[in-house]
Coordinates of C-alpha atoms in Angstrom, one line a residue:
M1 CA -18.1 44.6 -22.6
Q2 CA -14.9 43.8 -24.8
D3 CA -13.3 39.9 -24.1
P4 CA -10.7 40.1 -21.4
V5 CA -9.0 37.4 -23.7
A6 CA -8.8 39.5 -26.7
V7 CA -7.4 43.0 -24.4
L8 CA -4.9 41.5 -22.3
P9 CA -2.1 40.5 -22.4
S10 CA -1.8 36.5 -23.2
E11 CA 0.4 36.6 -20.4
L12 CA -1.4 37.3 -17.9
V13 CA -4.2 35.7 -19.4
V14 CA -2.6 32.5 -19.6
L15 CA -1.7 33.5 -15.6
I16 CA -5.5 33.9 -14.4
F17 CA -6.3 30.2 -16.2
R18 CA -3.9 28.1 -14.6
K19 CA -5.7 28.7 -11.5
L20 CA -8.8 26.6 -12.9
A21 CA -9.2 23.5 -13.2
L22 CA -8.9 21.2 -16.3
Q23 CA -12.5 20.3 -16.2
E24 CA -13.2 24.2 -15.6
I25 CA -11.2 25.4 -18.5
V26 CA -12.8 23.0 -20.9
Q27 CA -15.9 24.7 -19.4
C28 CA -14.6 27.9 -20.7
M29 CA -13.5 27.0 -24.0
S30 CA -17.4 26.6 -25.1
V31 CA -17.4 30.6 -24.3
C32 CA -16.6 31.0 -28.1
K33 CA -14.5 29.8 -30.5
M34 CA -11.8 32.3 -30.2
W35 CA -11.7 31.5 -26.2
C36 CA -11.8 27.8 -27.8
Q37 CA -8.9 28.3 -29.7
F38 CA -6.8 30.2 -27.4
L39 CA -7.2 27.7 -24.5
G40 CA -7.0 25.1 -27.1
G41 CA -3.6 26.2 -28.0
C42 CA -1.9 27.2 -24.4
A43 CA -0.1 24.2 -23.8
V44 CA 1.1 24.9 -21.0
L45 CA -2.6 25.2 -19.5
W46 CA -2.6 21.3 -19.7
C47 CA 0.7 20.1 -18.4
T48 CA -1.1 19.2 -15.5
I49 CA -3.2 16.7 -15.8
D50 CA -5.3 15.6 -12.5
M51 CA -7.9 13.2 -12.5
R52 CA -8.6 12.2 -9.5
N53 CA -11.1 8.5 -9.1
G54 CA -10.3 8.8 -12.5
M55 CA -13.9 11.0 -13.2
Y56 CA -14.8 14.1 -13.9
K57 CA -17.7 15.2 -12.9
G58 CA -19.4 18.4 -14.8
Q59 CA -22.7 20.4 -14.0
S60 CA -25.3 18.6 -16.6
A61 CA -24.9 15.8 -18.8
K62 CA -26.4 18.1 -22.1
G63 CA -23.3 18.5 -23.2
N64 CA -21.3 21.2 -20.1
G65 CA -18.2 20.2 -18.4
C66 CA -16.8 16.3 -18.7
D67 CA -19.0 15.7 -21.6
Q68 CA -16.8 18.1 -24.1
L69 CA -13.6 17.0 -23.2
V70 CA -13.3 14.8 -26.6
T71 CA -15.3 16.7 -28.7
L72 CA -13.6 20.6 -27.6
L73 CA -10.2 19.0 -27.5
G74 CA -9.8 16.3 -30.0
D75 CA -12.0 16.9 -33.4
S76 CA -13.9 20.0 -32.7
A77 CA -10.9 22.0 -31.4
N78 CA -11.4 24.9 -34.3
G79 CA -15.1 24.9 -32.4
T80 CA -16.6 23.8 -35.8
S81 CA -18.0 20.5 -35.2
R82 CA -20.2 18.9 -31.7
R83 CA -19.7 15.3 -33.1
R84 CA -19.8 13.1 -29.7
R85 CA -16.9 10.5 -30.2
R86 CA -17.8 6.3 -29.3
G87 CA -16.9 5.4 -26.1
S88 CA -15.8 8.8 -24.3
L89 CA -16.6 9.1 -20.8
L90 CA -19.1 7.0 -20.1
L91 CA -20.1 5.2 -17.1
S92 CA -22.2 1.5 -16.7
S93 CA -25.2 1.7 -16.7
E94 CA -25.6 1.3 -13.3
V95 CA -24.2 4.0 -12.1
Q96 CA -25.2 6.3 -15.4
E97 CA -28.9 5.9 -13.7
N98 CA -28.2 6.8 -11.1
N99 CA -25.4 9.7 -11.5
D100 CA -25.7 11.2 -15.4
D101 CA -23.0 14.2 -14.2
V102 CA -20.2 12.1 -13.8
R103 CA -18.1 10.0 -16.7
I104 CA -15.2 7.8 -16.4
I105 CA -12.1 8.8 -18.2
T106 CA -11.3 6.1 -21.4
D107 CA -8.6 5.6 -23.5
A108 CA -10.4 8.5 -26.1
D109 CA -10.1 10.6 -23.8
I110 CA -6.2 10.3 -23.1
D111 CA -5.9 10.2 -26.8
A112 CA -7.1 13.8 -26.7
I113 CA -5.2 15.1 -23.8
A114 CA -2.6 13.4 -25.3
R115 CA -2.8 15.2 -28.8
R116 CA -3.3 18.8 -26.7
A117 CA -0.7 19.0 -24.0
G118 CA 2.1 17.4 -26.4
P119 CA 5.4 17.8 -24.7
A120 CA 3.6 20.1 -22.2
L121 CA 2.7 17.7 -20.5
S122 CA 4.8 17.4 -16.9
K123 CA 2.0 15.7 -14.9
L124 CA -0.7 12.8 -15.4
S125 CA -2.7 11.6 -12.3
L126 CA -5.2 8.6 -12.5
D127 CA -5.3 7.1 -9.7
F128 CA -8.2 4.7 -10.3
A129 CA -9.3 4.7 -14.4
P130 CA -11.0 0.9 -14.6
Y131 CA -11.6 1.7 -18.1
L132 CA -8.4 2.6 -19.5
S133 CA -6.2 0.0 -21.6
D134 CA -2.6 0.4 -23.3
D135 CA -4.1 2.1 -26.4
G136 CA -3.8 5.2 -24.4
M137 CA -0.8 4.6 -22.7
Y138 CA 0.2 4.6 -26.5
A139 CA -1.1 7.3 -27.4
L140 CA 0.6 9.6 -24.9
I141 CA 4.1 8.0 -27.0
H142 CA 2.7 8.4 -30.1
N143 CA 1.4 12.4 -29.3
N144 CA 5.0 13.0 -27.7
C145 CA 4.4 13.7 -23.8
I146 CA 7.9 12.4 -23.3
N147 CA 7.9 15.3 -20.7
I148 CA 6.5 14.0 -17.7
R149 CA 7.8 13.4 -14.2
H150 CA 5.4 12.7 -12.2
L151 CA 2.4 9.3 -13.5
D152 CA 0.0 8.5 -11.0
L153 CA -2.0 4.9 -12.6
Q154 CA -3.1 3.2 -9.5
A155 CA -5.8 0.8 -9.9
N156 CA -5.8 -0.8 -13.2
Q157 CA -5.8 -4.4 -14.0
T158 CA -6.5 -3.7 -18.2
I159 CA -3.0 -2.0 -18.9
T160 CA -0.5 -4.6 -19.9
T161 CA 3.3 -4.4 -18.3
H162 CA 4.1 -4.4 -22.3
A163 CA 2.6 -0.8 -22.6
L164 CA 3.5 0.4 -19.3
E165 CA 7.7 -0.4 -20.1
A166 CA 6.9 1.3 -23.3
L167 CA 5.8 4.1 -21.9
V168 CA 8.5 4.3 -19.1
M169 CA 11.2 4.1 -21.3
S170 CA 9.9 6.8 -23.2
L171 CA 10.3 9.4 -20.2
R172 CA 13.5 7.3 -19.3
N173 CA 15.7 10.3 -17.7
R174 CA 12.8 12.0 -16.7
L175 CA 10.5 10.7 -14.5
E176 CA 11.0 11.1 -10.8
F177 CA 7.5 10.5 -9.3
L178 CA 5.6 6.9 -10.4
S179 CA 2.8 5.0 -8.8
L180 CA 2.1 2.2 -9.9
R181 CA -0.5 0.6 -6.8
S182 CA -2.9 -2.0 -7.2
T183 CA -1.8 -2.9 -10.4
E184 CA -0.4 -6.2 -12.5
I185 CA 3.5 -5.3 -12.5
D186 CA 5.9 -8.2 -12.0
D187 CA 9.0 -7.9 -10.3
A188 CA 10.8 -7.9 -14.0
F189 CA 9.1 -4.5 -15.1
V190 CA 10.5 -3.2 -11.6
Q191 CA 13.9 -4.3 -12.3
M192 CA 13.8 -2.8 -15.4
L193 CA 12.1 0.2 -13.9
L194 CA 15.6 0.1 -11.6
I195 CA 18.3 0.5 -14.3
S196 CA 16.2 2.9 -16.8
T197 CA 14.7 6.0 -14.5
P198 CA 17.9 7.3 -13.0
H199 CA 16.1 10.5 -11.8
L200 CA 13.1 8.7 -10.4
V201 CA 12.8 10.0 -6.5
H202 CA 9.0 8.3 -5.8
L203 CA 8.2 4.5 -6.4
D204 CA 4.6 3.3 -5.3
V205 CA 4.6 -0.5 -6.0
S206 CA 1.7 -1.2 -2.7
F207 CA -1.1 -4.2 -3.8
C208 CA 0.4 -5.8 -6.3
R209 CA 0.5 -9.2 -6.0
K210 CA 2.7 -10.3 -9.0
I211 CA 5.9 -8.7 -6.4
T212 CA 8.3 -10.6 -4.7
K213 CA 11.6 -9.7 -3.6
S214 CA 13.2 -10.4 -6.5
A215 CA 11.8 -6.8 -7.9
F216 CA 14.5 -5.3 -5.8
P217 CA 18.1 -7.1 -6.3
L218 CA 21.2 -6.2 -4.7
V219 CA 23.6 -4.2 -7.1
D220 CA 25.8 -6.9 -8.5
Q221 CA 22.6 -8.7 -9.2
L222 CA 21.1 -5.4 -10.9
S223 CA 24.8 -5.7 -13.5
N224 CA 23.8 -9.3 -14.7
I225 CA 20.6 -8.2 -15.6
V226 CA 19.3 -8.1 -19.7
F227 CA 15.8 -7.1 -20.1
T228 CA 14.2 -7.9 -23.5
P229 CA 11.6 -5.3 -25.0
P230 CA 8.9 -7.0 -26.7
A231 CA 7.7 -6.7 -30.0
D232 CA 5.4 -3.3 -29.6
V233 CA 8.5 -2.2 -27.4
V234 CA 10.5 -2.2 -29.8
A235 CA 8.7 -1.0 -32.6
L236 CA 7.6 2.2 -30.1
A237 CA 11.5 2.5 -29.9
R238 CA 12.1 2.4 -33.7
I239 CA 8.9 5.3 -34.0
I240 CA 10.9 7.1 -31.3
A241 CA 14.3 6.9 -32.9
E242 CA 12.5 8.2 -36.5
Q243 CA 11.3 11.3 -34.5
G244 CA 14.7 12.4 -33.8
D245 CA 15.8 11.3 -30.3
T246 CA 18.5 8.8 -31.6
A247 CA 20.6 9.9 -28.1
Y248 CA 17.6 7.7 -26.3
S249 CA 17.6 5.0 -28.8
R250 CA 21.7 4.6 -28.4
A251 CA 22.1 4.9 -24.9
L252 CA 19.2 2.1 -24.4
F253 CA 18.9 0.3 -27.2
A254 CA 21.1 -1.5 -28.9
A255 CA 20.3 -3.3 -32.6
D256 CA 21.4 -7.2 -32.9
T257 CA 22.5 -8.0 -36.5
A258 CA 21.7 -11.5 -36.2
S259 CA 18.6 -11.9 -34.8
D260 CA 16.8 -8.4 -35.2
E261 CA 16.1 -7.5 -31.6
L262 CA 16.6 -4.6 -29.2
L263 CA 18.4 -4.7 -25.9
V264 CA 19.4 -3.2 -23.1
T265 CA 22.9 -2.3 -23.1
R266 CA 23.1 0.4 -19.5
K267 CA 25.5 -1.5 -17.4
I268 CA 25.5 -1.2 -13.8
D269 CA 28.5 -0.9 -12.4
D270 CA 27.6 0.8 -8.7
R271 CA 24.9 2.8 -7.4
T272 CA 25.8 5.9 -9.4
C273 CA 23.3 4.2 -12.1
L274 CA 20.6 3.8 -10.0
P275 CA 17.9 6.3 -9.0
R276 CA 18.3 7.9 -5.4
L277 CA 15.2 7.1 -4.6
R278 CA 13.5 8.5 -1.3
C279 CA 10.4 7.4 -1.0
I280 CA 9.5 3.4 -2.0
L281 CA 6.0 2.5 -0.9
A282 CA 5.3 -1.6 -1.3
A283 CA 2.9 -1.8 1.4
G284 CA 0.7 -5.4 0.6
C285 CA 2.8 -6.9 -1.4
G286 CA 2.5 -11.1 -0.1
C287 CA 6.1 -12.2 -1.1
V288 CA 7.9 -8.8 0.4
G289 CA 9.5 -9.7 3.2
S290 CA 12.4 -8.5 5.5
T291 CA 15.0 -10.0 2.9
A292 CA 13.2 -7.2 0.4
A293 CA 13.4 -4.4 3.0
T294 CA 17.1 -5.2 3.7
R295 CA 18.2 -5.0 0.1
I296 CA 16.4 -1.7 -0.3
I297 CA 18.3 -0.4 2.5
K298 CA 21.3 -1.4 1.4
V299 CA 21.0 -0.5 -2.4
F300 CA 19.4 2.7 -1.5
G301 CA 20.1 3.3 1.8
K302 CA 21.7 6.8 1.1
S303 CA 18.8 8.5 -0.1
L304 CA 16.0 7.0 1.1
E305 CA 14.0 8.9 3.3
I306 CA 10.6 6.4 3.3
L307 CA 10.0 3.1 3.3
D308 CA 6.5 1.5 3.7
V309 CA 6.3 -2.5 3.6
T310 CA 3.2 -2.7 5.8
Q311 CA 0.7 -6.0 5.8
S312 CA 3.7 -7.5 4.2
P313 CA 5.5 -10.3 6.0
V314 CA 7.9 -8.5 7.5
A315 CA 9.7 -10.2 10.5
I316 CA 11.4 -7.6 13.6
D317 CA 14.4 -9.0 13.0
V318 CA 14.6 -6.8 10.1
F319 CA 16.0 -4.2 12.6
Q320 CA 19.0 -5.9 12.7
H321 CA 19.3 -6.9 9.2
I322 CA 18.9 -2.6 8.5
T323 CA 21.9 -2.6 11.2
M324 CA 24.2 -5.2 9.1
C325 CA 23.7 -3.1 6.0
V326 CA 25.7 -0.9 6.7
D327 CA 29.6 -0.7 7.2
W328 CA 30.9 -1.1 10.0
D329 CA 34.2 -2.0 8.9
C330 CA 35.0 1.6 7.3
A331 CA 37.8 3.5 8.9
D332 CA 35.8 7.2 8.8
G333 CA 32.8 5.3 11.0
I334 CA 29.6 4.7 10.0
E335 CA 27.6 6.7 7.3
P336 CA 24.2 6.7 8.6
L337 CA 20.9 6.4 6.9
K338 CA 19.0 9.3 5.7
L339 CA 16.0 7.2 6.6
Q340 CA 13.2 9.5 8.5
T341 CA 9.8 7.1 8.1
L342 CA 9.7 3.8 8.5
K343 CA 6.3 1.5 8.3
L344 CA 6.4 -2.0 9.7
S345 CA 2.9 -2.5 10.1
N346 CA 1.3 -6.4 10.8
M347 CA 4.8 -7.6 11.3
D348 CA 5.2 -11.6 12.4
S349 CA 6.1 -12.4 15.8
N350 CA 8.3 -15.2 15.2
V351 CA 11.1 -12.9 17.0
D352 CA 11.2 -10.7 19.9
I353 CA 13.5 -8.2 20.6
D354 CA 15.1 -9.7 23.9
T355 CA 15.9 -13.0 21.4
M356 CA 17.4 -10.0 18.8
Q357 CA 19.2 -8.6 21.8
R358 CA 21.7 -11.3 21.5
A359 CA 22.2 -11.6 17.7
V360 CA 26.2 -10.5 17.1
V361 CA 27.7 -7.3 15.2
P362 CA 30.7 -7.7 13.3
E363 CA 33.8 -6.0 14.7
S364 CA 34.1 -2.2 13.4
S365 CA 36.1 0.9 14.1
A366 CA 33.8 2.0 16.7
G367 CA 34.8 -1.0 19.2
P368 CA 35.5 -4.7 19.2
E369 CA 32.4 -7.5 18.3
H370 CA 29.5 -7.0 20.4
L371 CA 25.3 -8.3 20.8
W372 CA 23.4 -6.3 18.8
S373 CA 20.7 -3.9 20.7
F374 CA 18.8 -1.4 19.5
Q375 CA 21.1 1.5 20.1
D376 CA 22.6 0.0 17.2
F377 CA 19.5 0.4 14.8
A378 CA 19.2 4.3 15.9
L379 CA 23.3 4.8 15.9
V380 CA 22.1 3.5 11.5
A381 CA 19.3 5.2 11.4
P382 CA 19.4 7.9 13.3
N383 CA 16.9 10.4 11.5
L384 CA 14.4 8.5 12.2
T385 CA 10.7 10.8 12.9
S386 CA 8.2 8.8 12.5
I387 CA 7.2 4.7 13.1
S388 CA 4.8 2.5 12.1
L389 CA 5.2 -1.1 13.6
G390 CA 1.4 -1.8 15.0
G391 CA -0.7 -4.5 13.4
K392 CA -2.9 -7.8 14.5
D393 CA -1.8 -9.5 17.2
S394 CA 1.5 -7.3 17.0
C395 CA 4.6 -8.7 19.0
I396 CA 5.7 -4.8 20.1
T397 CA 6.2 -5.1 23.9
D398 CA 7.0 -2.0 26.7
G399 CA 10.7 -3.1 26.1
M400 CA 10.5 -2.3 22.4
V401 CA 8.7 0.8 22.9
V402 CA 10.9 2.2 25.7
R403 CA 13.9 1.6 23.4
I404 CA 12.3 3.5 21.1
A405 CA 11.5 6.9 23.3
M406 CA 15.2 6.2 24.9
N407 CA 17.0 6.3 21.6
Y408 CA 14.2 8.3 19.0
R409 CA 13.6 12.0 21.8
H410 CA 12.4 14.0 18.6
L411 CA 9.9 11.6 17.4
L412 CA 7.2 13.2 15.8
S413 CA 4.8 10.2 15.2
I414 CA 4.3 6.7 16.0
D415 CA 2.0 3.7 15.1
V416 CA 1.7 0.5 17.3
H417 CA -2.3 0.1 17.2
G418 CA -3.6 -3.8 18.2
S419 CA -0.4 -3.9 20.7
T420 CA -2.1 -6.6 23.1
R421 CA 1.2 -6.7 24.9
L422 CA 1.6 -2.9 25.1
S423 CA 1.3 -1.5 28.8
H424 CA 0.7 2.3 30.3
S425 CA 4.4 1.5 30.6
G426 CA 5.8 2.0 27.2
L427 CA 3.1 4.7 26.8
A428 CA 4.3 6.6 30.0
A429 CA 8.5 6.3 28.8
L430 CA 6.9 8.4 25.4
G431 CA 5.2 10.5 27.4
E432 CA 8.5 11.1 29.2
N433 CA 11.3 11.1 26.0
C434 CA 9.3 12.0 23.0
T435 CA 7.5 15.6 24.8
Q436 CA 7.5 16.1 20.3
L437 CA 5.2 13.8 19.1
E438 CA 2.3 15.1 16.6
H439 CA 1.1 12.1 15.8
V440 CA -0.7 8.7 17.7
D441 CA -2.1 5.2 17.4
I442 CA -2.0 2.9 20.0
S443 CA -6.1 1.7 18.6
E444 CA -6.7 -2.1 20.3
C445 CA -3.9 -2.2 22.5
A446 CA -6.2 -3.9 25.1
G447 CA -3.4 -3.6 27.9
C448 CA -3.1 0.3 27.4
D449 CA -5.9 2.3 30.3
D450 CA -6.1 5.3 32.2
R451 CA -3.1 5.6 33.7
G452 CA -0.6 5.3 30.3
V453 CA -3.1 8.0 28.4
V454 CA -2.7 10.6 31.1
A455 CA 1.3 10.1 31.1
L456 CA 1.1 10.1 27.6
V457 CA -0.9 13.4 27.0
G458 CA 0.8 14.7 30.0
G459 CA 4.2 14.5 28.3
C460 CA 3.1 15.1 24.7
T461 CA 1.4 18.5 24.5
G462 CA 1.4 19.4 21.7
L463 CA -0.7 16.1 20.1
K464 CA -2.7 16.6 16.7
S465 CA -3.9 13.4 16.2
L466 CA -4.6 11.0 18.6
N467 CA -6.1 7.5 18.2
I468 CA -7.2 5.7 21.4
G469 CA -9.9 3.5 20.3
G470 CA -10.6 0.1 21.9
L471 CA -8.9 1.2 24.7
H472 CA -10.2 0.4 28.0
I473 CA -10.4 4.3 29.4
S474 CA -12.9 5.9 31.3
D475 CA -13.9 9.7 31.9
A476 CA -10.2 10.2 33.8
G477 CA -8.6 9.8 30.5
L478 CA -11.5 12.2 28.8
S479 CA -10.5 15.1 31.0
A480 CA -6.9 14.7 31.0
I481 CA -7.2 14.8 27.0
G482 CA -9.2 18.5 28.0
D483 CA -7.0 19.4 30.2
C484 CA -3.8 19.4 28.2
L485 CA -3.7 19.2 25.0
R486 CA -4.8 22.7 23.4
G487 CA -3.5 21.8 19.4
L488 CA -5.4 18.7 18.6
E489 CA -7.2 17.9 15.5
V490 CA -8.5 14.9 15.2
L491 CA -9.0 12.3 18.0
M492 CA -11.0 8.8 17.9
L493 CA -12.2 7.0 20.8
D494 CA -14.4 4.4 19.1
S495 CA -15.4 1.2 20.9
C496 CA -14.1 2.9 24.0
L497 CA -17.2 0.9 26.6
F498 CA -16.0 3.0 29.6
I499 CA -16.9 6.3 28.6
T500 CA -19.6 8.5 29.4
S501 CA -21.8 11.0 28.0
Q502 CA -20.8 13.0 31.0
G503 CA -16.9 12.4 30.0
I504 CA -17.7 13.6 26.3
R505 CA -19.5 16.5 27.5
S506 CA -17.3 17.7 30.1
M507 CA -14.2 17.1 27.6
V508 CA -15.7 19.2 24.7
S509 CA -16.0 22.3 27.3
K510 CA -12.5 22.3 28.1
F511 CA -11.8 22.1 24.6
C512 CA -13.8 25.3 24.3
E513 CA -12.0 27.3 26.8
S514 CA -8.6 26.0 26.2
G515 CA -9.2 26.8 22.2
C516 CA -8.6 23.5 20.9
R517 CA -12.4 24.0 19.5
Q518 CA -10.5 26.5 17.0
T519 CA -8.4 23.4 15.6
L520 CA -10.7 20.1 16.0
R521 CA -11.3 19.2 12.9
R522 CA -13.0 15.2 14.2
L523 CA -14.3 14.1 16.9
S524 CA -15.1 9.9 17.1
F525 CA -17.0 8.2 19.8
A526 CA -18.9 5.6 17.4
E527 CA -19.6 2.0 19.7
C528 CA -19.2 3.8 22.8
Y529 CA -22.1 2.4 24.9
G530 CA -21.4 4.2 27.9
V531 CA -22.7 7.6 25.8
A532 CA -26.3 8.6 24.5
V533 CA -27.1 9.4 20.6
D534 CA -27.7 13.1 21.4
D535 CA -24.0 13.6 22.3
A536 CA -23.1 13.8 18.8
A537 CA -25.7 16.8 17.8
W538 CA -24.7 18.4 21.1
C539 CA -21.3 18.1 20.4
R540 CA -22.0 19.6 16.6
E541 CA -23.1 22.8 18.4
Q542 CA -20.5 23.2 20.8
L543 CA -17.8 22.8 18.4
R544 CA -16.5 24.4 15.0
P545 CA -19.4 23.6 12.0
N546 CA -16.8 22.4 9.9
T547 CA -15.5 19.6 12.4
H548 CA -16.5 16.0 11.3
V549 CA -18.0 14.6 14.9
T550 CA -20.2 10.8 14.4
G551 CA -21.7 9.0 17.7
N552 CA -23.5 6.1 18.8
S553 CA -26.7 5.7 16.2
A554 CA -30.2 4.1 17.0
L555 CA -29.2 0.9 15.6
S556 CA -26.0 0.8 18.2
F557 CA -27.9 -0.1 21.1
E558 CA -30.4 -2.3 19.2

C-alpha cells in the first residue's frame, strides 16, 4: 500500500490533518521521517494551539503523544534525534506517580511550538499552565508569532506584567481575544492594553486581585496616560524594529534622544481610537465596583454586549448610573446601548429599588426632568436578553423582578439565586411576561414555593435549564414541571426537602412520555431527604444512557 502523504495532493493531505488535534498530529509525526517532515513543515496545521488545563495526555509514558511534543517539534524535527529536552512536560512527583500519561506544558514546549508555527499561529489557549514563565512569552516574540488573535493565559501567577506587556505590544493591531483571568496584571497594564489594541473585542480580567476601578478610566483620562515600558520591553521593541517592522516602532514608540527611553505616544483624542470591546469580564475583582461598571458603559457602551462584574462590590443603584451614561440632551434622542448580557451577582444591598425610584433623571429632549424609574434603564438598554442579579443575601425583591419582567418580555436568561425576599409573585410575573425564557436560576430563594414554580413553568414552557435547588416545593411542583416542560436539558433540585420518591418517579415518567427524555442531559436531586437512595439508579434506567443523574448517597442519611 502506497503512502497517502506521498500520493495524495498536498492540499488534500492538509485538509485531512487539520481535522486532528495537536496531540494527534504530534503522534502522526512519529510514523516515519516523511510524515515528520511534512507535518512539521506545514505551518497551517499549527495555527491553533488549544491546551486546555495546560496539559497533554498521551497513550503511554514511553514516548508517545505528549512525550514527543518537544522532541519532535524542537531539535529533532528532521527525525534524526530522539534526545529528550530537559524540563519538558513534567508533572510534580506526586501527580507523576498517580498518572504517568499526563504532562504539564512548560516554557520549552511553548518555545518548540513557537518555532514550528511562527507567524501562522493565530490562537493560543493555555488556561492553566502553572509552570510557564516569562521565557515562554519571550519565545513567542522571538519566533515571530505576531499574528495571534486569540490569546488565553488564565490562572498563571509566574508570568510577570513586563513579559505580558511585551507580548501584547508585539501583537498590537492583531489581538482580538484576550483572557488573563487570575493573573497578576494591574491597572497600568489594562490601561496600556486599551490604548494599544484597537481591534480587541473580548477582554477577561476576572479574579485579578490587583485590578481596581482605575483600570477603566474615562476617555479624557486616557489621553493623559503615558506608558513607560520596562527595559526588557524596550529591548524587544528594538529587536522587532531590526526585523523590519519599522511601521510598528514608529506608531507606538518614539525615541527620546536625551534619555534614550521609549514612550508610548499614541494619542487618545476620542473613542474611535479605543477598541470596540463587545465583552468585558471582570468578575471577582474585589476593588471593581459600581464606578468601574459605569465607566465601562460610558466608554464602551456603543459596542459592549456582555458585561460581567459578579462577586464585585457593585450596588443595585448601578442601574441608575448606567441610565445616566447616555446623552439625554441629544437633539435626536438617546442612543440606546447594545448591552445584551449583564451580570451583577452579589450586589450590595445598601440601596433598594424604592430608593432608586426617587432619583432624578436630567432634562432631555424626550421630556422634562423626572424621577428615575426602571423603565428609563430599559429605554437605555433595550436589547438585554440575559441578566444575573443573584447572590447571597441578594437585595432583589418581587418589585424588582416584576419591573424586569414587564420591561424585558424578550428575556432569555435570568439568575436571581439567593434572593430571600423573592416570592411566588415575582415568579408569576416572569411566567406571565417572559414566555421566551430558556434559563432560570432561582435556587436558594427561600420565599418561593409551589405556587411560583407552577406559574413559572406554566408560562415559560420552552425552558432548557431550571435550577430550583433549596426551594420549599413539593411533589405538586415536580408534577407541573413534568407536565409543562418539553425541551428541558438541565434540572437542579438539590436540597428540596419536601419532595419525595413518588414525585421524582412521576416526573421522570412524564418526561419519558412527553419526549423530554431525549433532551434531558442532567438531573440532580442530592440532599433531598424524602427521596430514596435507589431512585437515582431507577432514573438512569428510564432516561438516556448519557444523562447525568445525581441523587442521594447512603452517607446523606447518616
